[in-house]
C-alpha cells in the first residue's frame, strides 16, 4: 500500500541537485521503503532504497510484480504491529 509520495517539497537542495529526504514522510525511517531505478535521488537514506531495473515498456517485465510478496509481508508486519499496539495502549486487545 502506498502511503505517501514525493514532490519537490520533500527534497533538499544539495550540490545543485534535489535530493529526496525521507524524513519529510513523518514516519519512522525503518518503516519506509523507496522504490526506484536509481538511488541517486535518495542518497541521504540509501538503506531504504530498493533498486530495480528501469521499466522500458517490456510487457514481460516482472520486477515490480516479483516484489509483491516482500512488500505485502512488510505491510502486514507494520500494519498489524501498530494495530495491536494501538489497542494495547487502551487495554483492549481484540481477540
PDB file of N, CA and C in Angstrom:
ATOM      1  N   UNK A   1       0.844  -1.164   0.000  1.00  0.00           N
ATOM      2  CA  UNK A   1       0.000   0.000   0.000  1.00  0.00           C
ATOM      3  C   UNK A   1       0.896   1.235   0.000  1.00  0.00           C
ATOM      4  N   UNK A   2       0.570   2.180  -0.813  1.00  0.00           N
ATOM      5  CA  UNK A   2       1.350   3.415  -0.901  1.00  0.00           C
ATOM      6  C   UNK A   2       0.730   4.434   0.043  1.00  0.00           C
ATOM      7  N   UNK A   3       1.549   4.921   0.971  1.00  0.00           N
ATOM      8  CA  UNK A   3       1.060   5.883   1.953  1.00  0.00           C
ATOM      9  C   UNK A   3       1.541   7.291   1.683  1.00  0.00           C
ATOM     10  N   UNK A   4       2.450   7.460   0.764  1.00  0.00           N
ATOM     11  CA  UNK A   4       2.963   8.794   0.506  1.00  0.00           C
ATOM     12  C   UNK A   4       3.723   8.827  -0.801  1.00  0.00           C
ATOM     13  N   UNK A   5       3.952  10.018  -1.266  1.00  0.00           N
ATOM     14  CA  UNK A   5       4.746  10.194  -2.465  1.00  0.00           C
ATOM     15  C   UNK A   5       5.576  11.452  -2.306  1.00  0.00           C
ATOM     16  N   UNK A   6       6.552  11.574  -3.154  1.00  0.00           N
ATOM     17  CA  UNK A   6       7.476  12.690  -3.046  1.00  0.00           C
ATOM     18  C   UNK A   6       7.214  13.735  -4.112  1.00  0.00           C
ATOM     19  N   UNK A   7       7.266  14.968  -3.686  1.00  0.00           N
ATOM     20  CA  UNK A   7       7.232  16.101  -4.594  1.00  0.00           C
ATOM     21  C   UNK A   7       8.428  16.983  -4.263  1.00  0.00           C
ATOM     22  N   UNK A   8       8.540  18.086  -4.920  1.00  0.00           N
ATOM     23  CA  UNK A   8       9.664  18.995  -4.694  1.00  0.00           C
ATOM     24  C   UNK A   8       9.736  19.451  -3.235  1.00  0.00           C
ATOM     25  N   UNK A   9       8.565  19.516  -2.572  1.00  0.00           N
ATOM     26  CA  UNK A   9       8.543  19.947  -1.173  1.00  0.00           C
ATOM     27  C   UNK A   9       9.188  18.930  -0.235  1.00  0.00           C
ATOM     28  N   UNK A  10       9.440  17.720  -0.719  1.00  0.00           N
ATOM     29  CA  UNK A  10      10.057  16.668   0.098  1.00  0.00           C
ATOM     30  C   UNK A  10      11.528  16.471  -0.253  1.00  0.00           C
ATOM     31  N   UNK A  11      12.133  17.517  -0.773  1.00  0.00           N
ATOM     32  CA  UNK A  11      13.532  17.412  -1.182  1.00  0.00           C
ATOM     33  C   UNK A  11      14.362  18.509  -0.525  1.00  0.00           C
ATOM     34  N   UNK A  12      15.664  18.287  -0.552  1.00  0.00           N
ATOM     35  CA  UNK A  12      16.617  19.311  -0.121  1.00  0.00           C
ATOM     36  C   UNK A  12      17.573  19.548  -1.276  1.00  0.00           C
ATOM     37  N   UNK A  13      18.032  20.763  -1.415  1.00  0.00           N
ATOM     38  CA  UNK A  13      18.984  21.107  -2.459  1.00  0.00           C
ATOM     39  C   UNK A  13      20.388  20.859  -1.933  1.00  0.00           C
ATOM     40  N   UNK A  14      21.134  19.987  -2.610  1.00  0.00           N
ATOM     41  CA  UNK A  14      22.482  19.638  -2.183  1.00  0.00           C
ATOM     42  C   UNK A  14      23.376  19.581  -3.417  1.00  0.00           C
ATOM     43  N   UNK A  15      24.408  20.409  -3.424  1.00  0.00           N
ATOM     44  CA  UNK A  15      25.347  20.473  -4.547  1.00  0.00           C
ATOM     45  C   UNK A  15      24.636  20.685  -5.879  1.00  0.00           C
ATOM     46  N   UNK A  16      23.610  21.528  -5.880  1.00  0.00           N
ATOM     47  CA  UNK A  16      22.889  21.856  -7.101  1.00  0.00           C
ATOM     48  C   UNK A  16      21.898  20.802  -7.559  1.00  0.00           C
ATOM     49  N   UNK A  17      21.670  19.757  -6.750  1.00  0.00           N
ATOM     50  CA  UNK A  17      20.722  18.690  -7.100  1.00  0.00           C
ATOM     51  C   UNK A  17      19.663  18.579  -6.007  1.00  0.00           C
ATOM     52  N   UNK A  18      18.481  18.206  -6.420  1.00  0.00           N
ATOM     53  CA  UNK A  18      17.422  17.961  -5.451  1.00  0.00           C
ATOM     54  C   UNK A  18      17.506  16.513  -4.988  1.00  0.00           C
ATOM     55  N   UNK A  19      17.602  16.333  -3.679  1.00  0.00           N
ATOM     56  CA  UNK A  19      17.719  15.018  -3.055  1.00  0.00           C
ATOM     57  C   UNK A  19      16.455  14.777  -2.233  1.00  0.00           C
ATOM     58  N   UNK A  20      15.871  13.600  -2.382  1.00  0.00           N
ATOM     59  CA  UNK A  20      14.677  13.265  -1.604  1.00  0.00           C
ATOM     60  C   UNK A  20      15.082  12.993  -0.158  1.00  0.00           C
ATOM     61  N   UNK A  21      14.353  13.598   0.755  1.00  0.00           N
ATOM     62  CA  UNK A  21      14.621  13.444   2.179  1.00  0.00           C
ATOM     63  C   UNK A  21      13.443  12.689   2.801  1.00  0.00           C
ATOM     64  N   UNK A  22      13.677  11.420   3.128  1.00  0.00           N
ATOM     65  CA  UNK A  22      12.598  10.569   3.639  1.00  0.00           C
ATOM     66  C   UNK A  22      12.043  11.040   4.977  1.00  0.00           C
ATOM     67  N   UNK A  23      12.764  11.878   5.692  1.00  0.00           N
ATOM     68  CA  UNK A  23      12.251  12.365   6.975  1.00  0.00           C
ATOM     69  C   UNK A  23      11.006  13.237   6.795  1.00  0.00           C
ATOM     70  N   UNK A  24      10.788  13.757   5.584  1.00  0.00           N
ATOM     71  CA  UNK A  24       9.586  14.547   5.317  1.00  0.00           C
ATOM     72  C   UNK A  24       8.319  13.695   5.301  1.00  0.00           C
ATOM     73  N   UNK A  25       8.475  12.384   5.307  1.00  0.00           N
ATOM     74  CA  UNK A  25       7.312  11.496   5.295  1.00  0.00           C
ATOM     75  C   UNK A  25       6.653  11.419   6.676  1.00  0.00           C
ATOM     76  N   UNK A  26       7.330  11.931   7.701  1.00  0.00           N
ATOM     77  CA  UNK A  26       6.802  11.927   9.070  1.00  0.00           C
ATOM     78  C   UNK A  26       6.445  10.524   9.556  1.00  0.00           C
ATOM     79  N   UNK A  27       7.304   9.574   9.224  1.00  0.00           N
ATOM     80  CA  UNK A  27       7.171   8.187   9.671  1.00  0.00           C
ATOM     81  C   UNK A  27       8.542   7.711  10.110  1.00  0.00           C
ATOM     82  N   UNK A  28       8.603   6.696  10.940  1.00  0.00           N
ATOM     83  CA  UNK A  28       9.916   6.148  11.288  1.00  0.00           C
ATOM     84  C   UNK A  28      10.611   5.644  10.012  1.00  0.00           C
ATOM     85  N   UNK A  29      11.875   5.975   9.861  1.00  0.00           N
ATOM     86  CA  UNK A  29      12.610   5.564   8.662  1.00  0.00           C
ATOM     87  C   UNK A  29      12.608   4.052   8.468  1.00  0.00           C
ATOM     88  N   UNK A  30      12.562   3.309   9.556  1.00  0.00           N
ATOM     89  CA  UNK A  30      12.556   1.844   9.446  1.00  0.00           C
ATOM     90  C   UNK A  30      11.302   1.327   8.745  1.00  0.00           C
ATOM     91  N   UNK A  31      10.270   2.150   8.648  1.00  0.00           N
ATOM     92  CA  UNK A  31       9.011   1.742   8.028  1.00  0.00           C
ATOM     93  C   UNK A  31       8.873   2.207   6.578  1.00  0.00           C
ATOM     94  N   UNK A  32       9.883   2.870   6.050  1.00  0.00           N
ATOM     95  CA  UNK A  32       9.793   3.445   4.712  1.00  0.00           C
ATOM     96  C   UNK A  32      10.626   2.635   3.728  1.00  0.00           C
ATOM     97  N   UNK A  33      10.009   2.318   2.604  1.00  0.00           N
ATOM     98  CA  UNK A  33      10.696   1.654   1.501  1.00  0.00           C
ATOM     99  C   UNK A  33      10.587   2.573   0.293  1.00  0.00           C
ATOM    100  N   UNK A  34      11.718   2.817  -0.334  1.00  0.00           N
ATOM    101  CA  UNK A  34      11.774   3.676  -1.516  1.00  0.00           C
ATOM    102  C   UNK A  34      12.118   2.808  -2.719  1.00  0.00           C
ATOM    103  N   UNK A  35      11.248   2.787  -3.733  1.00  0.00           N
ATOM    104  CA  UNK A  35      11.474   2.005  -4.948  1.00  0.00           C
ATOM    105  C   UNK A  35      11.834   2.936  -6.094  1.00  0.00           C
ATOM    106  N   UNK A  36      12.895   2.606  -6.812  1.00  0.00           N
ATOM    107  CA  UNK A  36      13.290   3.408  -7.967  1.00  0.00           C
ATOM    108  C   UNK A  36      14.291   2.605  -8.777  1.00  0.00           C
ATOM    109  N   UNK A  37      14.686   3.154  -9.919  1.00  0.00           N
ATOM    110  CA  UNK A  37      15.705   2.506 -10.735  1.00  0.00           C
ATOM    111  C   UNK A  37      17.087   3.091 -10.476  1.00  0.00           C
ATOM    112  N   UNK A  38      17.183   4.059  -9.573  1.00  0.00           N
ATOM    113  CA  UNK A  38      18.457   4.622  -9.161  1.00  0.00           C
ATOM    114  C   UNK A  38      18.346   5.088  -7.714  1.00  0.00           C
ATOM    115  N   UNK A  39      19.456   5.036  -6.994  1.00  0.00           N
ATOM    116  CA  UNK A  39      19.410   5.528  -5.616  1.00  0.00           C
ATOM    117  C   UNK A  39      19.991   6.935  -5.494  1.00  0.00           C
ATOM    118  N   UNK A  40      20.324   7.576  -6.600  1.00  0.00           N
ATOM    119  CA  UNK A  40      20.879   8.930  -6.557  1.00  0.00           C
ATOM    120  C   UNK A  40      19.968   9.945  -5.877  1.00  0.00           C
ATOM    121  N   UNK A  41      18.663   9.973  -6.184  1.00  0.00           N
ATOM    122  CA  UNK A  41      17.810  10.986  -5.553  1.00  0.00           C
ATOM    123  C   UNK A  41      17.569  10.763  -4.061  1.00  0.00           C
ATOM    124  N   UNK A  42      17.984   9.637  -3.526  1.00  0.00           N
ATOM    125  CA  UNK A  42      17.722   9.338  -2.123  1.00  0.00           C
ATOM    126  C   UNK A  42      19.030   9.054  -1.388  1.00  0.00           C
ATOM    127  N   UNK A  43      20.074   9.769  -1.755  1.00  0.00           N
ATOM    128  CA  UNK A  43      21.398   9.490  -1.195  1.00  0.00           C
ATOM    129  C   UNK A  43      21.469   9.658   0.317  1.00  0.00           C
ATOM    130  N   UNK A  44      20.539  10.370   0.907  1.00  0.00           N
ATOM    131  CA  UNK A  44      20.538  10.528   2.363  1.00  0.00           C
ATOM    132  C   UNK A  44      20.068   9.271   3.083  1.00  0.00           C
ATOM    133  N   UNK A  45      19.326   8.414   2.380  1.00  0.00           N
ATOM    134  CA  UNK A  45      18.727   7.232   3.011  1.00  0.00           C
ATOM    135  C   UNK A  45      18.809   6.027   2.074  1.00  0.00           C
ATOM    136  N   UNK A  46      19.975   5.717   1.580  1.00  0.00           N
ATOM    137  CA  UNK A  46      20.128   4.608   0.628  1.00  0.00           C
ATOM    138  C   UNK A  46      19.720   3.259   1.211  1.00  0.00           C
ATOM    139  N   UNK A  47      19.823   3.123   2.519  1.00  0.00           N
ATOM    140  CA  UNK A  47      19.450   1.838   3.138  1.00  0.00           C
ATOM    141  C   UNK A  47      17.949   1.567   3.017  1.00  0.00           C
ATOM    142  N   UNK A  48      17.162   2.569   2.663  1.00  0.00           N
ATOM    143  CA  UNK A  48      15.724   2.397   2.489  1.00  0.00           C
ATOM    144  C   UNK A  48      15.341   2.123   1.031  1.00  0.00           C
ATOM    145  N   UNK A  49      16.308   2.148   0.145  1.00  0.00           N
ATOM    146  CA  UNK A  49      16.026   2.043  -1.287  1.00  0.00           C
ATOM    147  C   UNK A  49      16.095   0.601  -1.778  1.00  0.00           C
ATOM    148  N   UNK A  50      15.132   0.248  -2.596  1.00  0.00           N
ATOM    149  CA  UNK A  50      15.169  -0.990  -3.362  1.00  0.00           C
ATOM    150  C   UNK A  50      15.298  -0.552  -4.811  1.00  0.00           C
ATOM    151  N   UNK A  51      16.399  -0.926  -5.423  1.00  0.00           N
ATOM    152  CA  UNK A  51      16.678  -0.510  -6.788  1.00  0.00           C
ATOM    153  C   UNK A  51      16.297  -1.647  -7.740  1.00  0.00           C
ATOM    154  N   UNK A  52      15.465  -1.309  -8.692  1.00  0.00           N
ATOM    155  CA  UNK A  52      15.052  -2.279  -9.706  1.00  0.00           C
ATOM    156  C   UNK A  52      15.396  -1.692 -11.077  1.00  0.00           C
ATOM    157  N   UNK A  53      15.516  -2.539 -12.089  1.00  0.00           N
ATOM    158  CA  UNK A  53      15.803  -2.016 -13.432  1.00  0.00           C
ATOM    159  C   UNK A  53      14.698  -1.067 -13.906  1.00  0.00           C
ATOM    160  N   UNK A  54      15.102  -0.076 -14.665  1.00  0.00           N
ATOM    161  CA  UNK A  54      14.155   0.898 -15.208  1.00  0.00           C
ATOM    162  C   UNK A  54      13.181   0.194 -16.154  1.00  0.00           C
ATOM    163  N   UNK A  55      11.904   0.538 -16.035  1.00  0.00           N
ATOM    164  CA  UNK A  55      10.892  -0.038 -16.916  1.00  0.00           C
ATOM    165  C   UNK A  55      11.032   0.596 -18.289  1.00  0.00           C
ATOM    166  N   UNK A  56      11.190  -0.240 -19.289  1.00  0.00           N
ATOM    167  CA  UNK A  56      11.382   0.231 -20.660  1.00  0.00           C
ATOM    168  C   UNK A  56      10.212  -0.144 -21.572  1.00  0.00           C
ATOM    169  N   UNK A  57       9.084  -0.539 -20.980  1.00  0.00           N
ATOM    170  CA  UNK A  57       7.908  -0.863 -21.772  1.00  0.00           C
ATOM    171  C   UNK A  57       7.774  -2.343 -22.101  1.00  0.00           C
ATOM    172  N   UNK A  58       8.682  -3.163 -21.628  1.00  0.00           N
ATOM    173  CA  UNK A  58       8.626  -4.600 -21.889  1.00  0.00           C
ATOM    174  C   UNK A  58       7.485  -5.208 -21.086  1.00  0.00           C
ATOM    175  N   UNK A  59       6.491  -5.761 -21.778  1.00  0.00           N
ATOM    176  CA  UNK A  59       5.318  -6.299 -21.088  1.00  0.00           C
ATOM    177  C   UNK A  59       5.631  -7.563 -20.297  1.00  0.00           C
ATOM    178  N   UNK A  60       6.798  -8.162 -20.512  1.00  0.00           N
ATOM    179  CA  UNK A  60       7.168  -9.340 -19.722  1.00  0.00           C
ATOM    180  C   UNK A  60       8.002  -8.964 -18.491  1.00  0.00           C
ATOM    181  N   UNK A  61       8.222  -7.668 -18.288  1.00  0.00           N
ATOM    182  CA  UNK A  61       8.978  -7.192 -17.126  1.00  0.00           C
ATOM    183  C   UNK A  61       8.195  -7.534 -15.860  1.00  0.00           C
ATOM    184  N   UNK A  62       8.830  -8.256 -14.929  1.00  0.00           N
ATOM    185  CA  UNK A  62       8.164  -8.694 -13.699  1.00  0.00           C
ATOM    186  C   UNK A  62       8.833  -8.140 -12.444  1.00  0.00           C
ATOM    187  N   UNK A  63       9.662  -7.144 -12.584  1.00  0.00           N
ATOM    188  CA  UNK A  63      10.420  -6.660 -11.436  1.00  0.00           C
ATOM    189  C   UNK A  63       9.522  -6.186 -10.294  1.00  0.00           C
ATOM    190  N   UNK A  64       8.532  -5.367 -10.588  1.00  0.00           N
ATOM    191  CA  UNK A  64       7.614  -4.916  -9.531  1.00  0.00           C
ATOM    192  C   UNK A  64       6.736  -6.068  -9.048  1.00  0.00           C
ATOM    193  N   UNK A  65       6.264  -6.853  -9.972  1.00  0.00           N
ATOM    194  CA  UNK A  65       5.409  -8.000  -9.616  1.00  0.00           C
ATOM    195  C   UNK A  65       6.132  -8.937  -8.648  1.00  0.00           C
ATOM    196  N   UNK A  66       7.414  -9.177  -8.890  1.00  0.00           N
ATOM    197  CA  UNK A  66       8.176 -10.092  -8.041  1.00  0.00           C
ATOM    198  C   UNK A  66       8.415  -9.546  -6.635  1.00  0.00           C
ATOM    199  N   UNK A  67       8.250  -8.238  -6.456  1.00  0.00           N
ATOM    200  CA  UNK A  67       8.405  -7.627  -5.127  1.00  0.00           C
ATOM    201  C   UNK A  67       7.134  -7.714  -4.281  1.00  0.00           C
ATOM    202  N   UNK A  68       6.022  -8.063  -4.887  1.00  0.00           N
ATOM    203  CA  UNK A  68       4.742  -8.062  -4.170  1.00  0.00           C
ATOM    204  C   UNK A  68       4.769  -8.903  -2.893  1.00  0.00           C
ATOM    205  N   UNK A  69       5.279 -10.138  -2.905  1.00  0.00           N
ATOM    206  CA  UNK A  69       5.282 -10.905  -1.643  1.00  0.00           C
ATOM    207  C   UNK A  69       6.077 -10.218  -0.531  1.00  0.00           C
ATOM    208  N   UNK A  70       7.223  -9.649  -0.874  1.00  0.00           N
ATOM    209  CA  UNK A  70       8.023  -8.938   0.123  1.00  0.00           C
ATOM    210  C   UNK A  70       7.278  -7.714   0.646  1.00  0.00           C
ATOM    211  N   UNK A  71       6.730  -6.899  -0.247  1.00  0.00           N
ATOM    212  CA  UNK A  71       6.029  -5.684   0.167  1.00  0.00           C
ATOM    213  C   UNK A  71       4.765  -6.014   0.956  1.00  0.00           C
ATOM    214  N   UNK A  72       4.072  -7.054   0.556  1.00  0.00           N
ATOM    215  CA  UNK A  72       2.872  -7.485   1.283  1.00  0.00           C
ATOM    216  C   UNK A  72       3.236  -7.902   2.703  1.00  0.00           C
ATOM    217  N   UNK A  73       4.297  -8.669   2.836  1.00  0.00           N
ATOM    218  CA  UNK A  73       4.746  -9.114   4.158  1.00  0.00           C
ATOM    219  C   UNK A  73       5.155  -7.915   5.019  1.00  0.00           C
ATOM    220  N   UNK A  74       5.914  -6.999   4.438  1.00  0.00           N
ATOM    221  CA  UNK A  74       6.355  -5.800   5.162  1.00  0.00           C
ATOM    222  C   UNK A  74       5.142  -4.989   5.627  1.00  0.00           C
ATOM    223  N   UNK A  75       4.156  -4.804   4.739  1.00  0.00           N
ATOM    224  CA  UNK A  75       2.961  -4.051   5.098  1.00  0.00           C
ATOM    225  C   UNK A  75       2.220  -4.728   6.245  1.00  0.00           C
ATOM    226  N   UNK A  76       2.017  -6.038   6.144  1.00  0.00           N
ATOM    227  CA  UNK A  76       1.288  -6.753   7.187  1.00  0.00           C
ATOM    228  C   UNK A  76       2.002  -6.673   8.526  1.00  0.00           C
ATOM    229  N   UNK A  77       3.314  -6.777   8.525  1.00  0.00           N
ATOM    230  CA  UNK A  77       4.063  -6.660   9.779  1.00  0.00           C
ATOM    231  C   UNK A  77       3.896  -5.282  10.386  1.00  0.00           C
ATOM    232  N   UNK A  78       3.978  -4.251   9.559  1.00  0.00           N
ATOM    233  CA  UNK A  78       3.837  -2.879  10.056  1.00  0.00           C
ATOM    234  C   UNK A  78       2.409  -2.600  10.514  1.00  0.00           C
ATOM    235  N   UNK A  79       1.440  -2.991   9.698  1.00  0.00           N
ATOM    236  CA  UNK A  79       0.048  -2.677  10.000  1.00  0.00           C
ATOM    237  C   UNK A  79      -0.426  -3.385  11.253  1.00  0.00           C
ATOM    238  N   UNK A  80      -0.224  -4.689  11.307  1.00  0.00           N
ATOM    239  CA  UNK A  80      -0.753  -5.430  12.445  1.00  0.00           C
ATOM    240  C   UNK A  80       0.022  -5.162  13.717  1.00  0.00           C
ATOM    241  N   UNK A  81       1.284  -4.827  13.606  1.00  0.00           N
ATOM    242  CA  UNK A  81       2.066  -4.453  14.777  1.00  0.00           C
ATOM    243  C   UNK A  81       1.525  -3.148  15.363  1.00  0.00           C
ATOM    244  N   UNK A  82       1.310  -2.146  14.510  1.00  0.00           N
ATOM    245  CA  UNK A  82       0.814  -0.862  15.007  1.00  0.00           C
ATOM    246  C   UNK A  82      -0.649  -0.979  15.453  1.00  0.00           C
ATOM    247  N   UNK A  83      -1.433  -1.799  14.775  1.00  0.00           N
ATOM    248  CA  UNK A  83      -2.830  -2.018  15.146  1.00  0.00           C
ATOM    249  C   UNK A  83      -2.907  -2.617  16.546  1.00  0.00           C
ATOM    250  N   UNK A  84      -2.094  -3.624  16.779  1.00  0.00           N
ATOM    251  CA  UNK A  84      -2.064  -4.275  18.090  1.00  0.00           C
ATOM    252  C   UNK A  84      -1.574  -3.303  19.159  1.00  0.00           C
ATOM    253  N   UNK A  85      -0.523  -2.534  18.842  1.00  0.00           N
ATOM    254  CA  UNK A  85      -0.001  -1.552  19.801  1.00  0.00           C
ATOM    255  C   UNK A  85      -1.048  -0.508  20.157  1.00  0.00           C
ATOM    256  N   UNK A  86      -1.845  -0.104  19.179  1.00  0.00           N
ATOM    257  CA  UNK A  86      -2.890   0.882  19.418  1.00  0.00           C
ATOM    258  C   UNK A  86      -3.880   0.369  20.463  1.00  0.00           C
ATOM    259  N   UNK A  87      -4.343  -0.865  20.295  1.00  0.00           N
ATOM    260  CA  UNK A  87      -5.307  -1.417  21.237  1.00  0.00           C
ATOM    261  C   UNK A  87      -4.672  -1.713  22.591  1.00  0.00           C
ATOM    262  N   UNK A  88      -3.413  -2.100  22.613  1.00  0.00           N
ATOM    263  CA  UNK A  88      -2.746  -2.373  23.891  1.00  0.00           C
ATOM    264  C   UNK A  88      -2.659  -1.124  24.751  1.00  0.00           C
ATOM    265  N   UNK A  89      -2.525   0.031  24.127  1.00  0.00           N
ATOM    266  CA  UNK A  89      -2.453   1.279  24.893  1.00  0.00           C
ATOM    267  C   UNK A  89      -3.722   1.529  25.687  1.00  0.00           C
ATOM    268  N   UNK A  90      -4.840   1.024  25.186  1.00  0.00           N
ATOM    269  CA  UNK A  90      -6.125   1.245  25.840  1.00  0.00           C
ATOM    270  C   UNK A  90      -6.605   0.028  26.602  1.00  0.00           C
ATOM    271  N   UNK A  91      -5.755  -0.998  26.685  1.00  0.00           N
ATOM    272  CA  UNK A  91      -6.088  -2.185  27.434  1.00  0.00           C
ATOM    273  C   UNK A  91      -7.131  -3.081  26.795  1.00  0.00           C
ATOM    274  N   UNK A  92      -7.377  -2.873  25.512  1.00  0.00           N
ATOM    275  CA  UNK A  92      -8.374  -3.675  24.804  1.00  0.00           C
ATOM    276  C   UNK A  92      -7.736  -4.269  23.556  1.00  0.00           C
ATOM    277  N   UNK A  93      -7.273  -5.487  23.670  1.00  0.00           N
ATOM    278  CA  UNK A  93      -6.694  -6.158  22.516  1.00  0.00           C
ATOM    279  C   UNK A  93      -7.769  -7.040  21.911  1.00  0.00           C
ATOM    280  N   UNK A  94      -8.101  -6.821  20.613  1.00  0.00           N
ATOM    281  CA  UNK A  94      -9.147  -7.641  20.009  1.00  0.00           C
ATOM    282  C   UNK A  94      -8.743  -9.104  19.965  1.00  0.00           C
ATOM    283  N   UNK A  95      -9.696  -9.980  20.223  1.00  0.00           N
ATOM    284  CA  UNK A  95      -9.413 -11.419  20.219  1.00  0.00           C
ATOM    285  C   UNK A  95     -10.184 -12.098  19.114  1.00  0.00           C
TER     286      UNK A  95
END
